[in-house]
Coordinates of C-alpha atoms in Angstrom, one line a residue:
X249 CA 0.0 -0.1 0.0
X250 CA 2.8 2.4 0.9
X251 CA 4.5 1.6 -2.4
X252 CA 1.3 2.5 -4.2
X253 CA 0.9 5.8 -2.6
X254 CA 4.6 6.6 -3.1
X255 CA 4.1 5.9 -6.9
X256 CA 1.1 8.0 -7.1
X257 CA 2.9 10.9 -5.3
X258 CA 6.0 10.5 -7.5
X259 CA 4.1 10.4 -10.8
X260 CA 1.8 13.2 -9.7
X261 CA 4.7 15.6 -9.1
X262 CA 6.2 14.5 -12.5
X263 CA 3.0 15.2 -14.3
X264 CA 2.5 18.6 -12.9
X265 CA 6.1 19.3 -13.5
X266 CA 5.9 18.4 -17.1
X267 CA 2.9 20.7 -17.7
X268 CA 4.7 23.6 -16.2
X269 CA 8.0 23.0 -18.2
X270 CA 6.0 22.9 -21.5
X271 CA 4.2 26.1 -20.4
X272 CA 7.3 27.8 -19.2
X273 CA 9.4 27.2 -22.3
X274 CA 6.5 28.1 -24.7
X275 CA 5.6 31.3 -22.8
X276 CA 9.3 32.4 -22.5
X277 CA 9.9 32.1 -26.2
X278 CA 6.7 33.8 -27.1
X279 CA 7.3 36.7 -24.7
X280 CA 11.1 37.2 -25.0
X281 CA 12.3 35.9 -28.4
X282 CA 11.9 39.2 -30.2
X283 CA 14.1 41.1 -27.6
X284 CA 17.7 41.8 -28.6
X285 CA 20.3 39.6 -26.8
X286 CA 17.7 37.2 -25.5
X287 CA 19.3 34.1 -26.6
X288 CA 22.7 35.2 -25.3
X289 CA 21.3 36.0 -21.9
X290 CA 19.3 32.8 -21.8
X291 CA 22.3 30.6 -22.5
X292 CA 24.4 32.4 -19.9
X293 CA 21.5 32.0 -17.3
X294 CA 21.3 28.3 -18.2
X295 CA 25.0 27.9 -17.7
X296 CA 25.0 29.6 -14.3
X297 CA 22.1 27.4 -13.2
X298 CA 23.8 24.2 -14.4
X299 CA 27.0 25.2 -12.5
X300 CA 25.0 25.6 -9.3
X301 CA 23.1 22.4 -9.8
X302 CA 26.4 20.6 -10.5
X303 CA 27.7 21.4 -7.0
X304 CA 25.0 19.9 -4.7
X305 CA 24.9 19.3 -1.0
X306 CA 24.5 15.5 -0.2
X307 CA 22.1 14.8 2.6
X308 CA 22.3 11.0 2.1
X309 CA 22.1 8.5 -0.5
X310 CA 20.2 9.8 -3.5
X311 CA 19.1 12.9 -1.4
X312 CA 20.6 16.3 -2.2
X313 CA 20.0 20.1 -2.1
X314 CA 21.6 22.3 -4.7
X315 CA 22.2 25.9 -5.0
X316 CA 20.2 26.6 -8.2
X317 CA 17.7 28.6 -6.2
X318 CA 20.0 31.6 -6.4
X319 CA 20.3 31.4 -10.1
X320 CA 16.5 30.8 -10.3
X321 CA 15.8 33.9 -8.3
X322 CA 18.1 36.0 -10.5
X323 CA 16.2 34.8 -13.5
X324 CA 12.8 35.2 -11.9
X325 CA 13.5 38.8 -10.9
X326 CA 14.8 39.9 -14.2
X327 CA 12.5 37.9 -16.6
X328 CA 9.8 36.2 -14.7
X329 CA 8.3 32.9 -13.8
X330 CA 8.1 31.3 -17.2
X331 CA 11.7 32.1 -18.0
X332 CA 12.9 30.8 -14.6
X333 CA 11.1 27.5 -15.3
X334 CA 12.6 27.3 -18.8
X335 CA 16.1 28.2 -17.6
X336 CA 16.0 25.5 -14.8
X337 CA 14.5 22.7 -16.9
X338 CA 16.8 23.4 -19.8
X339 CA 19.9 23.5 -17.6
X340 CA 19.3 19.8 -16.9
X341 CA 20.7 19.1 -20.4
X342 CA 24.2 20.3 -19.2
X343 CA 24.1 19.5 -15.5
X344 CA 26.7 16.9 -14.5
X345 CA 27.3 16.1 -10.8
X346 CA 30.4 14.5 -9.7
X347 CA 29.4 12.3 -7.0
X348 CA 29.8 9.0 -5.1
X349 CA 32.2 7.6 -2.6
X350 CA 35.8 8.7 -2.8
X351 CA 36.9 5.4 -4.3
X352 CA 33.9 5.2 -6.8
X353 CA 33.1 8.7 -8.0
X354 CA 31.3 9.2 -11.3
X355 CA 29.5 11.9 -13.2
X356 CA 25.8 11.8 -12.7
X357 CA 23.3 13.4 -15.1
X358 CA 19.9 12.9 -16.8
X359 CA 21.8 10.7 -19.3
X360 CA 22.8 8.0 -16.7
X361 CA 20.2 8.5 -13.9
X362 CA 16.9 6.8 -13.7
X363 CA 14.4 8.7 -15.7
X364 CA 11.8 8.8 -12.9
X365 CA 14.3 10.3 -10.5
X366 CA 15.3 13.1 -12.9
X367 CA 11.8 13.9 -13.7
X368 CA 10.7 14.0 -10.2
X369 CA 13.6 16.3 -9.3
X370 CA 12.8 18.7 -12.1
X371 CA 9.2 18.5 -11.4
X372 CA 9.6 19.3 -7.6
X373 CA 11.6 22.5 -8.5
X374 CA 9.4 23.9 -11.2
X375 CA 6.4 23.5 -9.0
X376 CA 8.4 25.4 -6.3
X377 CA 9.1 28.1 -8.9
X378 CA 5.5 28.4 -10.3
X379 CA 3.6 28.6 -7.0
X380 CA 5.7 31.4 -5.5
X381 CA 5.6 33.1 -8.9
X382 CA 1.8 33.2 -8.7
X383 CA 1.9 34.7 -5.1
X384 CA 4.3 37.5 -6.3
X385 CA 1.9 38.2 -9.2
X386 CA -0.9 38.3 -6.7
X387 CA 0.8 41.0 -4.6
X388 CA 1.2 43.1 -7.7
X389 CA 4.8 42.6 -8.7
X390 CA 5.9 42.0 -12.4
X391 CA 9.1 40.8 -14.0
X392 CA 11.8 43.4 -14.2
X393 CA 10.1 45.8 -11.6
X394 CA 13.0 46.8 -9.3
X395 CA 11.2 49.7 -7.7
X396 CA 11.3 49.7 -3.9
X397 CA 9.8 48.3 -1.7
X398 CA 8.0 46.0 -4.2
X399 CA 11.2 44.2 -5.3
X400 CA 12.0 43.5 -1.8
X401 CA 8.6 42.0 -1.2
X402 CA 9.0 39.9 -4.3
X403 CA 12.5 38.7 -3.4
X404 CA 11.6 37.7 0.2
X405 CA 8.3 36.0 -0.9
X406 CA 9.8 34.0 -3.8
X407 CA 12.9 33.0 -1.6
X408 CA 10.9 31.8 1.3
X409 CA 8.2 30.1 -0.6
X410 CA 10.5 28.4 -3.0
X411 CA 12.4 26.9 -0.2
X412 CA 9.3 25.9 1.6
X413 CA 7.5 24.4 -1.2
X414 CA 10.5 22.4 -2.5
X415 CA 11.2 21.2 1.1
X416 CA 7.6 20.0 1.6
X417 CA 7.6 18.2 -1.7
X418 CA 10.9 16.4 -0.9
X419 CA 9.8 15.7 2.7
X420 CA 6.8 14.0 1.3
X421 CA 9.0 11.6 -0.7
X422 CA 11.6 11.2 2.1
X423 CA 9.0 10.1 4.6
X424 CA 7.9 7.3 2.3
X425 CA 11.5 6.0 1.8
X426 CA 13.7 4.0 4.0
X427 CA 17.0 5.6 5.2
X428 CA 16.9 9.0 6.9
X429 CA 14.0 9.2 9.1
X430 CA 11.8 12.3 9.1
X431 CA 13.3 13.7 12.3
X432 CA 16.9 13.5 10.7
X433 CA 15.7 15.1 7.6
X434 CA 13.8 17.9 9.4
X435 CA 16.8 18.5 11.7
X436 CA 19.1 18.8 8.7
X437 CA 16.8 21.2 6.9
X438 CA 16.3 23.4 10.1
X439 CA 20.1 23.4 10.4
X440 CA 20.4 24.6 6.7
X441 CA 17.8 27.4 7.0
X442 CA 20.2 30.0 8.6
X443 CA 22.7 29.3 5.7
X444 CA 20.2 29.0 2.8
X445 CA 18.0 31.9 3.4
X446 CA 20.7 34.6 4.0
X447 CA 22.2 33.3 0.7
X448 CA 19.1 34.1 -1.2
X449 CA 19.8 37.8 -1.5
X450 CA 22.8 36.9 -3.6
X451 CA 20.2 36.1 -6.3
X452 CA 18.8 39.7 -5.8
X453 CA 22.2 41.1 -6.1
X454 CA 23.2 39.2 -9.2
X455 CA 19.9 40.1 -10.8
X456 CA 20.8 43.9 -10.1
X457 CA 24.3 43.3 -11.7
X458 CA 22.8 41.4 -14.6
X459 CA 20.9 44.6 -15.6
X460 CA 24.0 46.6 -15.7
X461 CA 26.6 46.9 -18.5
X462 CA 29.1 44.0 -18.3
X463 CA 26.5 42.4 -16.1
X464 CA 27.5 38.9 -17.0
X465 CA 31.1 39.5 -15.8
X466 CA 29.9 40.9 -12.4
X467 CA 27.7 37.8 -12.0
X468 CA 30.6 35.4 -12.7
X469 CA 32.6 37.4 -10.0
X470 CA 29.8 36.9 -7.6
X471 CA 30.0 33.1 -8.0
X472 CA 33.1 33.0 -5.8
X473 CA 31.3 33.7 -2.5
X474 CA 28.6 31.4 -3.7
X475 CA 31.0 28.6 -4.0
X476 CA 32.5 29.3 -0.5
X477 CA 29.0 29.2 0.9
X478 CA 28.3 25.9 -0.8
X479 CA 31.6 24.4 0.7
X480 CA 30.4 25.5 4.3
X481 CA 27.0 23.9 3.7
X482 CA 28.7 20.7 2.5
X483 CA 30.8 20.5 5.6
X484 CA 27.8 20.9 7.8
X485 CA 26.0 17.9 6.2
X486 CA 29.2 15.9 6.2
X487 CA 29.5 16.4 10.0
X488 CA 26.0 15.1 10.4
X489 CA 26.6 12.1 8.3
X490 CA 30.0 11.3 10.1
X491 CA 28.2 11.5 13.5
X492 CA 25.6 9.1 12.2
X493 CA 28.3 6.6 11.1
X494 CA 29.8 6.9 14.5
X495 CA 26.5 6.3 16.3
X496 CA 26.0 3.2 14.0
X497 CA 29.5 1.8 14.7
X498 CA 29.1 2.2 18.4
X499 CA 25.9 0.4 18.4
X500 CA 27.3 -2.4 16.2
X501 CA 30.1 -2.7 18.8
X502 CA 27.5 -3.1 21.6
X503 CA 25.4 -5.5 19.6
X504 CA 28.4 -7.8 19.1
X505 CA 28.6 -8.1 23.0
X506 CA 24.9 -8.1 24.0
X507 CA 22.1 -8.5 21.4
X508 CA 19.6 -6.9 24.0
X509 CA 21.5 -3.6 24.2
X510 CA 21.2 -2.6 20.4
X511 CA 17.4 -3.4 20.3
X512 CA 16.9 -1.8 23.7
X513 CA 18.6 1.5 22.4
X514 CA 16.3 1.7 19.4
X515 CA 13.1 1.0 21.5
X516 CA 14.2 3.6 24.1
X517 CA 14.7 6.1 21.3
X518 CA 11.1 5.5 20.1
X519 CA 9.6 5.7 23.6
X520 CA 11.6 9.0 24.3
X521 CA 10.2 10.5 21.1
X522 CA 6.7 9.5 22.0
X523 CA 7.0 11.2 25.3
X524 CA 8.6 14.3 23.9
X525 CA 5.9 14.7 21.2
X526 CA 3.3 14.5 23.9
X527 CA 5.0 17.3 25.7
X528 CA 5.3 19.5 22.7
X529 CA 9.0 19.3 22.3
X530 CA 10.3 20.8 19.0
X531 CA 11.7 18.7 16.2
X532 CA 15.3 19.6 16.8
X533 CA 15.3 18.6 20.4
X534 CA 13.6 15.4 19.6
X535 CA 16.3 14.7 17.2
X536 CA 19.0 15.2 19.9
X537 CA 16.9 13.2 22.4
X538 CA 16.7 10.3 20.0
X539 CA 20.5 10.4 19.3
X540 CA 21.2 10.4 23.1
X541 CA 18.9 7.5 23.5
X542 CA 20.7 5.6 20.8
X543 CA 23.9 6.1 22.7
X544 CA 22.8 6.1 26.4
X545 CA 24.2 2.6 27.2
X546 CA 27.4 3.0 25.2
X547 CA 29.5 3.1 28.4
X548 CA 28.8 -0.6 28.9
X549 CA 31.7 -1.3 26.5
X550 CA 33.7 -0.8 29.7
X551 CA 31.8 -3.3 31.6
X552 CA 33.2 -6.8 31.9
X553 CA 31.2 -9.7 30.0
X554 CA 31.0 -11.5 33.4
X555 CA 28.9 -8.7 34.8
X556 CA 27.1 -7.6 31.6
X557 CA 26.0 -11.0 30.6
X558 CA 25.4 -12.5 34.1
X559 CA 22.1 -14.4 34.0
X560 CA 21.3 -13.9 37.7
X561 CA 21.2 -11.3 40.3
X562 CA 24.3 -9.1 40.7
X563 CA 26.4 -8.8 43.8
X564 CA 27.0 -5.3 45.4
X565 CA 30.4 -5.2 43.9
X566 CA 29.1 -6.2 40.4
X567 CA 26.3 -3.6 40.8
X568 CA 28.8 -0.9 41.6
X569 CA 30.8 -1.9 38.5
X570 CA 28.0 -1.7 36.1
X571 CA 26.9 1.6 37.6
X572 CA 30.1 3.1 36.1
X573 CA 28.7 2.8 32.6
X574 CA 27.0 6.4 32.6
X575 CA 30.2 8.2 33.4
X576 CA 32.2 6.0 31.1
X577 CA 29.6 6.5 28.2
X578 CA 29.8 10.4 28.8
X579 CA 33.6 10.3 28.6
X580 CA 33.2 8.6 25.2
X581 CA 30.7 10.9 23.7
X582 CA 32.7 13.9 25.1
X583 CA 35.9 12.6 23.6
X584 CA 34.4 12.2 20.1
X585 CA 32.9 15.7 20.3
X586 CA 29.1 14.8 20.3
X587 CA 26.6 17.5 21.3
X588 CA 26.9 18.4 25.0
X589 CA 23.3 17.7 25.4
X590 CA 24.0 14.0 24.3
X591 CA 26.8 13.7 26.7
X592 CA 24.6 15.0 29.5
X593 CA 21.8 12.5 28.8
X594 CA 24.3 9.6 28.6
X595 CA 25.7 10.6 32.0
X596 CA 22.5 11.3 33.9
X597 CA 19.9 8.8 32.5
X598 CA 20.1 6.9 35.8
X599 CA 19.7 10.0 38.1
X600 CA 16.5 9.9 40.1
X601 CA 14.1 12.6 40.6
X602 CA 14.5 12.4 44.4
X603 CA 18.3 12.5 44.3
X604 CA 19.0 8.8 44.9
X605 CA 20.2 8.0 41.6
X606 CA 23.8 7.8 40.1
X607 CA 26.4 8.9 39.2
X608 CA 26.1 12.5 40.6
X609 CA 23.1 12.2 42.8
X610 CA 21.2 15.1 41.0
X611 CA 17.8 16.0 42.1
X612 CA 14.6 17.4 40.5
X613 CA 15.4 20.0 37.8
X614 CA 19.1 19.7 38.4
X615 CA 18.6 16.8 36.0
X616 CA 18.3 17.9 32.4
X617 CA 14.8 17.6 30.8
X618 CA 16.1 15.2 28.3
X619 CA 17.7 13.0 30.8
X620 CA 14.5 12.9 32.8
X621 CA 12.6 11.8 29.6
X622 CA 15.2 9.2 28.9
X623 CA 15.1 7.8 32.4
X624 CA 11.4 7.1 31.9
X625 CA 11.8 5.6 28.5
X626 CA 14.8 3.4 29.5
X627 CA 13.0 2.0 32.6
X628 CA 9.8 1.3 30.5
X629 CA 11.7 -0.7 27.8
X630 CA 13.7 -2.5 30.5
X631 CA 10.6 -3.7 32.2
X632 CA 8.9 -4.7 29.0
X633 CA 11.8 -6.6 27.6
X634 CA 12.7 -10.3 28.1
X635 CA 16.2 -11.0 29.8
X636 CA 18.0 -14.2 30.2
X637 CA 17.0 -14.3 33.8
X638 CA 13.3 -13.1 33.6
X639 CA 10.4 -12.5 31.2
X640 CA 9.3 -9.0 30.3
X641 CA 6.3 -7.5 32.2
X642 CA 2.9 -6.9 30.7
X643 CA 2.6 -3.3 29.5
X644 CA -0.1 -2.5 32.0
X645 CA 2.0 -3.7 34.9
X646 CA 5.1 -1.8 33.8
X647 CA 3.1 1.4 33.4
X648 CA 1.7 1.0 36.8
X649 CA 5.1 0.7 38.4
X650 CA 6.4 3.7 36.5
X651 CA 3.4 5.7 37.7
X652 CA 4.1 4.6 41.4
X653 CA 7.7 5.9 40.8
X654 CA 6.5 9.4 39.9
X655 CA 7.9 12.0 42.3
X656 CA 10.6 9.6 43.5
X657 CA 12.5 7.9 40.6
X658 CA 10.8 9.9 37.9
X659 CA 9.6 13.4 37.0
X660 CA 5.7 13.3 37.6
X661 CA 4.9 15.4 34.5
X662 CA 7.0 13.1 32.3
X663 CA 5.2 10.1 33.7
X664 CA 1.9 11.7 33.0
X665 CA 2.9 12.5 29.4
X666 CA 4.0 8.8 29.0
X667 CA 0.6 7.5 30.2
X668 CA -1.3 9.9 28.0
X669 CA 0.8 8.9 24.9
X670 CA 0.6 5.2 25.6
X671 CA -3.2 5.5 26.0
X672 CA -3.6 7.3 22.8
X673 CA -1.4 4.7 21.0
X674 CA -3.6 2.0 22.5
X675 CA -6.7 3.6 21.3
X676 CA -5.3 4.1 17.8
X677 CA -4.2 0.5 17.5

């Protein structure tokens, strides 16, 4: 069923995109073909757009963002929506991305990519051009109108809406595919907003230059800071990808020692997100919370197999040994430069609300909000899960015990949020 909806979604975007491309090219030729220098300027704009598209930011396998919005904005402001659609779609003919792993890089283009992928990407962008173009037309702006303040309104409206519409279209696809989950994608996109949106005015400045004598030369000069910005964005994405690889590697290391730990971490991550959403936590903080949940037991790499895999009750000395894992884990995450919030969660997920937990004996709101959520999620999954020495509890029994621990082991408001969320999940199923 999911595959069916994904196909309908994909081909719907493609069909709308094709209609807009045909309209854009036909309208642009009809409107501008009689103007002097039209074809020279069009070829120049196509080349600039292709150069921007050939330097994408990689978000994951087959998932990219490119910088063509700047060249699109420049075209839109000087010549209008139809010309922007024409320039973008025709630039596909000469767009070549050099991509892949360092040991297996290759040129990627419409000539060697899957046709559906190429058509979807083009369709998503031309839709994100046409819809903001209609909004700018609605507010009374026309192509080539550089009078203040109307030009500023058009620039801001087109920039924001193009980014938003294209993001929503791609998010719709990402949510149907395996790989990056929606929180990872949203977190990446939120992280890119401070970089993407301030770069949009470059399109405006380049449009102003393009209207001057020797405008094409000035635009080429402006490409230098554009390339620097692209490099900064690429480094940002690469840092997130490397962190994810490290998280995966650490979890593989734990799974090799104890199968329970890896599955436990994933389930705790899901419970923590469920609680956080019930409490109205924003997407960025949920992403951090889930990353911390995946790593919360990583300090158990320092616990001996004799203690970690013991099928019976631990002695006081063994209990003291295993209780070193939060501080050991915090040391690991701090050493590899994870977010300080993640290190805090790893260190304090066994602290108790009444101050009787470990390793630091923190109390109440001295314990971070994320660590308090993680403590509840961790305990719930531990109760529900089978272990070599006992069977997992029934959900009703586990929730009852957690409710009894509100105010002592757990933050009462987080326990209430868990109970509400679990009740809603139960009704939904």
